[in-house]
mmCIF file of C-alpha atoms in Angstrom:
data_model
loop_
_atom_site.group_PDB
_atom_site.id
_atom_site.type_symbol
_atom_site.label_atom_id
_atom_site.label_comp_id
_atom_site.label_asym_id
_atom_site.label_seq_id
_atom_site.Cartn_x
_atom_site.Cartn_y
_atom_site.Cartn_z
ATOM 1 C CA MET A 950 -9.503 -6.410 -16.143
ATOM 2 C CA PHE A 951 -8.218 -2.758 -16.193
ATOM 3 C CA THR A 952 -5.292 -0.851 -16.828
ATOM 4 C CA GLY A 953 -5.663 1.918 -13.962
ATOM 5 C CA ILE A 954 -5.612 4.553 -16.541
ATOM 6 C CA VAL A 955 -8.753 6.592 -15.907
ATOM 7 C CA LYS A 956 -10.910 7.601 -18.958
ATOM 8 C CA ASP A 957 -13.538 9.844 -17.063
ATOM 9 C CA VAL A 958 -14.460 11.408 -13.872
ATOM 10 C CA GLY A 959 -18.176 10.582 -13.314
ATOM 11 C CA THR A 960 -20.731 11.997 -10.765
ATOM 12 C CA VAL A 961 -23.051 9.953 -8.599
ATOM 13 C CA ASP A 962 -26.396 11.150 -9.572
ATOM 14 C CA ALA A 963 -28.135 8.765 -7.049
ATOM 15 C CA ALA A 964 -27.550 6.270 -4.328
ATOM 16 C CA GLN A 965 -30.214 4.040 -3.694
ATOM 17 C CA LYS A 966 -30.181 1.057 -0.581
ATOM 18 C CA ARG A 967 -31.450 -2.033 -1.863
ATOM 19 C CA ASN A 968 -31.684 -4.804 0.312
ATOM 20 C CA GLY A 969 -28.424 -4.368 2.039
ATOM 21 C CA GLY A 970 -26.798 -3.581 -1.131
ATOM 22 C CA LEU A 971 -26.681 -0.170 -3.141
ATOM 23 C CA ARG A 972 -27.860 0.931 -6.622
ATOM 24 C CA LEU A 973 -25.873 3.721 -7.970
ATOM 25 C CA ARG A 974 -26.373 5.832 -10.663
ATOM 26 C CA VAL A 975 -23.390 7.448 -12.178
ATOM 27 C CA VAL A 976 -23.514 10.146 -15.150
ATOM 28 C CA TYR A 977 -20.447 11.087 -17.250
ATOM 29 C CA ALA A 978 -19.425 14.390 -19.043
ATOM 30 C CA GLY A 979 -20.386 12.790 -22.569
ATOM 31 C CA SER A 980 -17.264 10.691 -22.763
ATOM 32 C CA GLU A 981 -16.750 9.107 -25.952
ATOM 33 C CA ALA A 982 -15.218 6.350 -24.183
ATOM 34 C CA PHE A 983 -18.594 5.252 -22.735
ATOM 35 C CA SER A 984 -20.881 6.196 -25.358
ATOM 36 C CA SER A 985 -21.239 2.427 -26.456
ATOM 37 C CA LEU A 986 -21.618 1.022 -22.825
ATOM 38 C CA THR A 987 -24.103 -1.758 -22.552
ATOM 39 C CA ILE A 988 -25.420 -3.876 -19.808
ATOM 40 C CA ASP A 989 -23.571 -6.512 -18.403
ATOM 41 C CA GLU A 990 -20.077 -4.703 -19.162
ATOM 42 C CA SER A 991 -17.521 -4.259 -16.447
ATOM 43 C CA VAL A 992 -16.678 -0.629 -15.383
ATOM 44 C CA SER A 993 -14.241 0.493 -12.812
ATOM 45 C CA VAL A 994 -15.767 2.946 -10.358
ATOM 46 C CA SER A 995 -13.445 4.433 -8.148
ATOM 47 C CA GLY A 996 -11.290 1.226 -8.499
ATOM 48 C CA ALA A 997 -13.988 -1.177 -7.899
ATOM 49 C CA CYS A 998 -15.148 -3.637 -10.881
ATOM 50 C CA GLN A 999 -19.159 -3.261 -11.114
ATOM 51 C CA THR A 1000 -21.537 -4.836 -13.719
ATOM 52 C CA VAL A 1001 -23.639 -2.200 -15.513
ATOM 53 C CA VAL A 1002 -27.268 -3.258 -14.984
ATOM 54 C CA ALA A 1003 -28.793 -0.296 -16.727
ATOM 55 C CA VAL A 1004 -27.797 2.358 -19.298
ATOM 56 C CA GLY A 1005 -29.324 5.672 -20.709
ATOM 57 C CA ASN A 1006 -28.247 8.587 -22.328
ATOM 58 C CA GLY A 1007 -24.994 9.835 -20.340
ATOM 59 C CA TRP A 1008 -25.568 7.560 -17.151
ATOM 60 C CA PHE A 1009 -25.284 3.971 -16.070
ATOM 61 C CA GLU A 1010 -26.365 2.073 -13.170
ATOM 62 C CA VAL A 1011 -24.774 -0.511 -10.900
ATOM 63 C CA ASP A 1012 -25.732 -2.960 -8.085
ATOM 64 C CA THR A 1013 -23.122 -2.633 -5.366
ATOM 65 C CA VAL A 1014 -23.428 -5.728 -3.051
ATOM 66 C CA GLU A 1015 -22.638 -6.248 0.446
ATOM 67 C CA GLU A 1016 -18.934 -7.551 0.115
ATOM 68 C CA THR A 1017 -17.963 -4.799 -1.952
ATOM 69 C CA LEU A 1018 -19.417 -2.358 0.761
ATOM 70 C CA LEU A 1019 -17.535 -3.990 3.263
ATOM 71 C CA LYS A 1020 -14.216 -3.638 1.385
ATOM 72 C CA THR A 1021 -14.443 -0.324 -0.472
ATOM 73 C CA THR A 1022 -15.491 3.371 -0.068
ATOM 74 C CA LEU A 1023 -18.541 2.885 -2.364
ATOM 75 C CA GLY A 1024 -21.000 2.991 0.560
ATOM 76 C CA SER A 1025 -19.923 6.405 1.372
ATOM 77 C CA LEU A 1026 -20.900 7.877 -1.897
ATOM 78 C CA ARG A 1027 -23.770 10.254 -2.262
ATOM 79 C CA SER A 1028 -25.486 12.289 -4.893
ATOM 80 C CA GLY A 1029 -22.784 14.807 -6.351
ATOM 81 C CA MET A 1030 -19.694 12.956 -5.589
ATOM 82 C CA PRO A 1031 -17.196 12.373 -8.360
ATOM 83 C CA VAL A 1032 -16.031 8.887 -9.104
ATOM 84 C CA ASN A 1033 -13.025 7.673 -11.490
ATOM 85 C CA LEU A 1034 -14.300 5.737 -14.562
ATOM 86 C CA GLU A 1035 -12.693 3.259 -16.662
ATOM 87 C CA ARG A 1036 -14.507 0.683 -19.110
ATOM 88 C CA ALA A 1037 -12.660 -3.145 -19.207
ATOM 89 C CA LEU A 1038 -9.535 -3.877 -20.954
ATOM 90 C CA ARG A 1039 -9.868 -5.142 -24.592
ATOM 91 C CA PRO A 1040 -7.056 -7.346 -26.001
ATOM 92 C CA ILE A 1041 -6.321 -4.538 -28.689
ATOM 93 C CA ASP A 1042 -5.770 -1.952 -26.065
ATOM 94 C CA ARG A 1043 -2.458 -0.561 -25.140
ATOM 95 C CA LEU A 1044 -1.407 -1.545 -21.322
ATOM 96 C CA GLY A 1045 -0.704 2.119 -20.332
ATOM 97 C CA GLY A 1046 -0.974 1.198 -16.415
ATOM 98 C CA HIS A 1047 -0.405 -2.152 -15.012
ATOM 99 C CA PHE A 1048 -2.800 -5.075 -14.419
ATOM 100 C CA VAL A 1049 -5.773 -3.836 -12.625
ATOM 101 C CA LEU A 1050 -8.517 -6.563 -11.711
ATOM 102 C CA GLY A 1051 -10.856 -3.931 -9.906
ATOM 103 C CA HIS A 1052 -10.885 -6.453 -6.791
ATOM 104 C CA VAL A 1053 -10.485 -3.904 -3.918
ATOM 105 C CA ASP A 1054 -8.003 -5.231 -1.286
ATOM 106 C CA CYS A 1055 -8.822 -2.429 1.595
ATOM 107 C CA VAL A 1056 -9.397 1.233 2.232
ATOM 108 C CA GLY A 1057 -6.331 3.195 2.993
ATOM 109 C CA GLU A 1058 -6.197 6.599 4.523
ATOM 110 C CA VAL A 1059 -4.446 9.905 3.245
ATOM 111 C CA GLY A 1060 -1.677 10.802 5.853
ATOM 112 C CA LYS A 1061 -0.314 13.912 4.241
ATOM 113 C CA VAL A 1062 -0.382 15.801 0.966
ATOM 114 C CA ARG A 1063 2.736 17.659 -0.025
ATOM 115 C CA GLU A 1064 3.495 20.241 -3.286
ATOM 116 C CA LEU A 1065 6.706 19.724 -4.946
ATOM 117 C CA GLY A 1066 6.998 22.244 -7.345
ATOM 118 C CA SER A 1067 5.773 20.377 -10.196
ATOM 119 C CA SER A 1068 4.055 17.483 -8.557
ATOM 120 C CA ARG A 1069 2.429 16.627 -5.570
ATOM 121 C CA GLU A 1070 3.462 13.682 -2.648
ATOM 122 C CA ILE A 1071 0.636 11.805 -1.346
ATOM 123 C CA TRP A 1072 1.171 9.432 1.686
ATOM 124 C CA ILE A 1073 -1.386 6.849 2.468
ATOM 125 C CA GLY A 1074 -1.714 4.252 5.250
ATOM 126 C CA TYR A 1075 -2.718 0.981 5.026
ATOM 127 C CA PRO A 1076 -3.378 -2.255 6.963
ATOM 128 C CA ALA A 1077 0.057 -3.975 7.911
ATOM 129 C CA VAL A 1078 -1.149 -7.473 7.012
ATOM 130 C CA PHE A 1079 -0.371 -6.224 3.391
ATOM 131 C CA ASN A 1080 2.979 -5.275 3.914
ATOM 132 C CA ALA A 1081 4.184 -7.893 1.961
ATOM 133 C CA TYR A 1082 2.558 -6.809 -1.165
ATOM 134 C CA MET A 1083 4.344 -3.651 -1.415
ATOM 135 C CA VAL A 1084 8.024 -2.721 -2.759
ATOM 136 C CA PRO A 1085 9.752 0.366 -3.752
ATOM 137 C CA ALA A 1086 8.750 1.255 -7.480
ATOM 138 C CA GLY A 1087 6.030 -1.416 -7.579
ATOM 139 C CA SER A 1088 2.501 -0.756 -8.952
ATOM 140 C CA ILE A 1089 -0.562 0.271 -6.619
ATOM 141 C CA ALA A 1090 -3.986 0.971 -8.024
ATOM 142 C CA ILE A 1091 -5.768 4.044 -5.644
ATOM 143 C CA ASP A 1092 -9.326 4.825 -6.777
ATOM 144 C CA GLY A 1093 -9.080 2.899 -9.795
ATOM 145 C CA ILE A 1094 -5.827 5.068 -10.783
ATOM 146 C CA SER A 1095 -2.711 3.032 -11.634
ATOM 147 C CA LEU A 1096 0.537 4.597 -9.740
ATOM 148 C CA THR A 1097 3.851 3.891 -8.494
ATOM 149 C CA VAL A 1098 5.105 3.436 -4.975
ATOM 150 C CA ALA A 1099 7.667 6.355 -4.648
ATOM 151 C CA ARG A 1100 8.468 5.649 -0.966
ATOM 152 C CA LEU A 1101 7.890 3.051 1.810
ATOM 153 C CA GLY A 1102 7.058 3.691 5.268
ATOM 154 C CA GLU A 1103 5.654 1.843 8.234
ATOM 155 C CA SER A 1104 2.402 0.404 6.731
ATOM 156 C CA SER A 1105 2.405 3.258 4.589
ATOM 157 C CA PHE A 1106 3.590 4.562 1.375
ATOM 158 C CA ALA A 1107 4.069 7.535 -0.900
ATOM 159 C CA VAL A 1108 3.159 8.445 -4.725
ATOM 160 C CA ALA A 1109 4.160 11.154 -6.867
ATOM 161 C CA ILE A 1110 1.106 12.906 -8.757
ATOM 162 C CA ILE A 1111 1.830 14.522 -12.140
ATOM 163 C CA PRO A 1112 -0.194 17.420 -13.053
ATOM 164 C CA PHE A 1113 -2.098 15.865 -15.634
ATOM 165 C CA THR A 1114 -2.948 13.105 -13.206
ATOM 166 C CA PHE A 1115 -3.978 15.761 -10.620
ATOM 167 C CA ALA A 1116 -6.185 17.446 -13.133
ATOM 168 C CA HIS A 1117 -8.312 14.944 -14.677
ATOM 169 C CA THR A 1118 -8.898 12.394 -11.877
ATOM 170 C CA THR A 1119 -10.274 12.615 -8.302
ATOM 171 C CA ILE A 1120 -6.876 12.555 -6.454
ATOM 172 C CA SER A 1121 -6.995 16.182 -6.537
ATOM 173 C CA ARG A 1122 -9.776 16.142 -3.865
ATOM 174 C CA LEU A 1123 -7.901 14.147 -1.444
ATOM 175 C CA VAL A 1124 -6.549 15.761 1.788
ATOM 176 C CA PRO A 1125 -5.569 14.189 5.009
ATOM 177 C CA GLY A 1126 -8.143 11.703 6.543
ATOM 178 C CA SER A 1127 -9.581 11.112 3.120
ATOM 179 C CA ARG A 1128 -10.415 7.128 2.620
ATOM 180 C CA VAL A 1129 -9.578 5.704 -0.656
ATOM 181 C CA ASN A 1130 -9.750 2.268 -2.371
ATOM 182 C CA LEU A 1131 -6.464 0.215 -2.849
ATOM 183 C CA GLU A 1132 -5.727 -2.694 -5.041
ATOM 184 C CA PHE A 1133 -2.250 -4.151 -4.479
ATOM 185 C CA ASP A 1134 -0.486 -5.473 -7.695
ATOM 186 C CA ILE A 1135 -1.784 -9.106 -8.462
ATOM 187 C CA LEU A 1136 1.688 -10.388 -9.449
ATOM 188 C CA GLY A 1137 2.914 -9.393 -6.020
ATOM 189 C CA LYS A 1138 0.015 -11.013 -4.554
ATOM 190 C CA TYR A 1139 0.553 -14.558 -6.317
ATOM 191 C CA ALA A 1140 4.286 -14.210 -5.518
ATOM 192 C CA ALA A 1141 3.579 -13.610 -1.612
ATOM 193 C CA ARG A 1142 1.009 -16.470 -1.921
ATOM 194 C CA GLN A 1143 3.422 -19.016 -3.242
ATOM 195 C CA LEU A 1144 5.988 -18.130 -0.782
ATOM 196 C CA GLN A 1145 3.398 -18.590 2.280
ATOM 197 C CA THR A 1146 2.181 -21.779 0.852
ATOM 198 C CA ALA A 1147 5.854 -23.134 -0.180
ATOM 199 C CA ALA A 1148 7.418 -22.594 3.562
ATOM 200 C CA PRO A 1149 5.210 -25.424 5.297
ATOM 201 C CA ALA A 1150 5.849 -27.750 2.182
ATOM 202 C CA ALA A 1151 9.526 -27.163 2.583
ATOM 203 C CA SER A 1152 9.438 -27.687 6.130
ATOM 204 C CA VAL A 1153 7.548 -31.056 5.765
ATOM 205 C CA SER A 1154 9.842 -32.353 3.163
ATOM 206 C CA ARG A 1155 13.152 -31.613 5.446
ATOM 207 C CA ILE A 1156 11.689 -33.750 8.487
ATOM 208 C CA ASP A 1157 10.524 -36.690 6.103
ATOM 209 C CA GLU A 1158 14.154 -36.810 4.806
ATOM 210 C CA GLY A 1159 15.337 -36.728 8.125
ATOM 211 C CA TRP A 1160 12.825 -39.485 9.566
ATOM 212 C CA LEU A 1161 13.903 -41.506 6.200
ATOM 213 C CA ARG A 1162 17.691 -41.353 7.181
ATOM 214 C CA GLU A 1163 17.038 -42.206 10.989
ATOM 215 C CA ASN A 1164 15.089 -45.416 10.033
ATOM 216 C CA GLY A 1165 17.724 -46.296 7.429
ATOM 217 C CA PHE A 1166 16.049 -45.588 4.202
#
């Protein structure tokens, strides 16, 4: 589990295809947050939870499988490209963002980027099937960055980017047409799922009660 508070921006050093998957080597800029990284740890790479399979001085490697390549932008990574990095949450850590699992739901597309004086507004479109998970002022993870939904459109939303986030993550590179990894709030997903499964049950219950009354029970 993660918080969506990016700790470092790494760089893809190599992306090698392996039996339908991808072996990624990521280097980081000597960040103290990653100095004790070990094999088998979980790391968020631009919002996708990955397992460390090899480590070295200033670098680590992960194996990205077919399912992850299908649902994320990791398959488009090439040598020299930047990625947002975050290590897994520890029980003693401050929860500065929101609960982020690193399980990307879909890929969104940047519609427009507007400068608003001290901040930037970025609009992102996403598949309509995920509309139920979006609420104004709710949480959303974009390439692993915990952000707040500022505005809602038709299968689209806007986030407001403060200067610090713009300067310390890959969000500064987004332009119209950029593809990003989206993870919707896990609490919203559970709530939506419960409502979906409760509706048929309630319907069956009403039918049963009517049948009982009609048959003198």
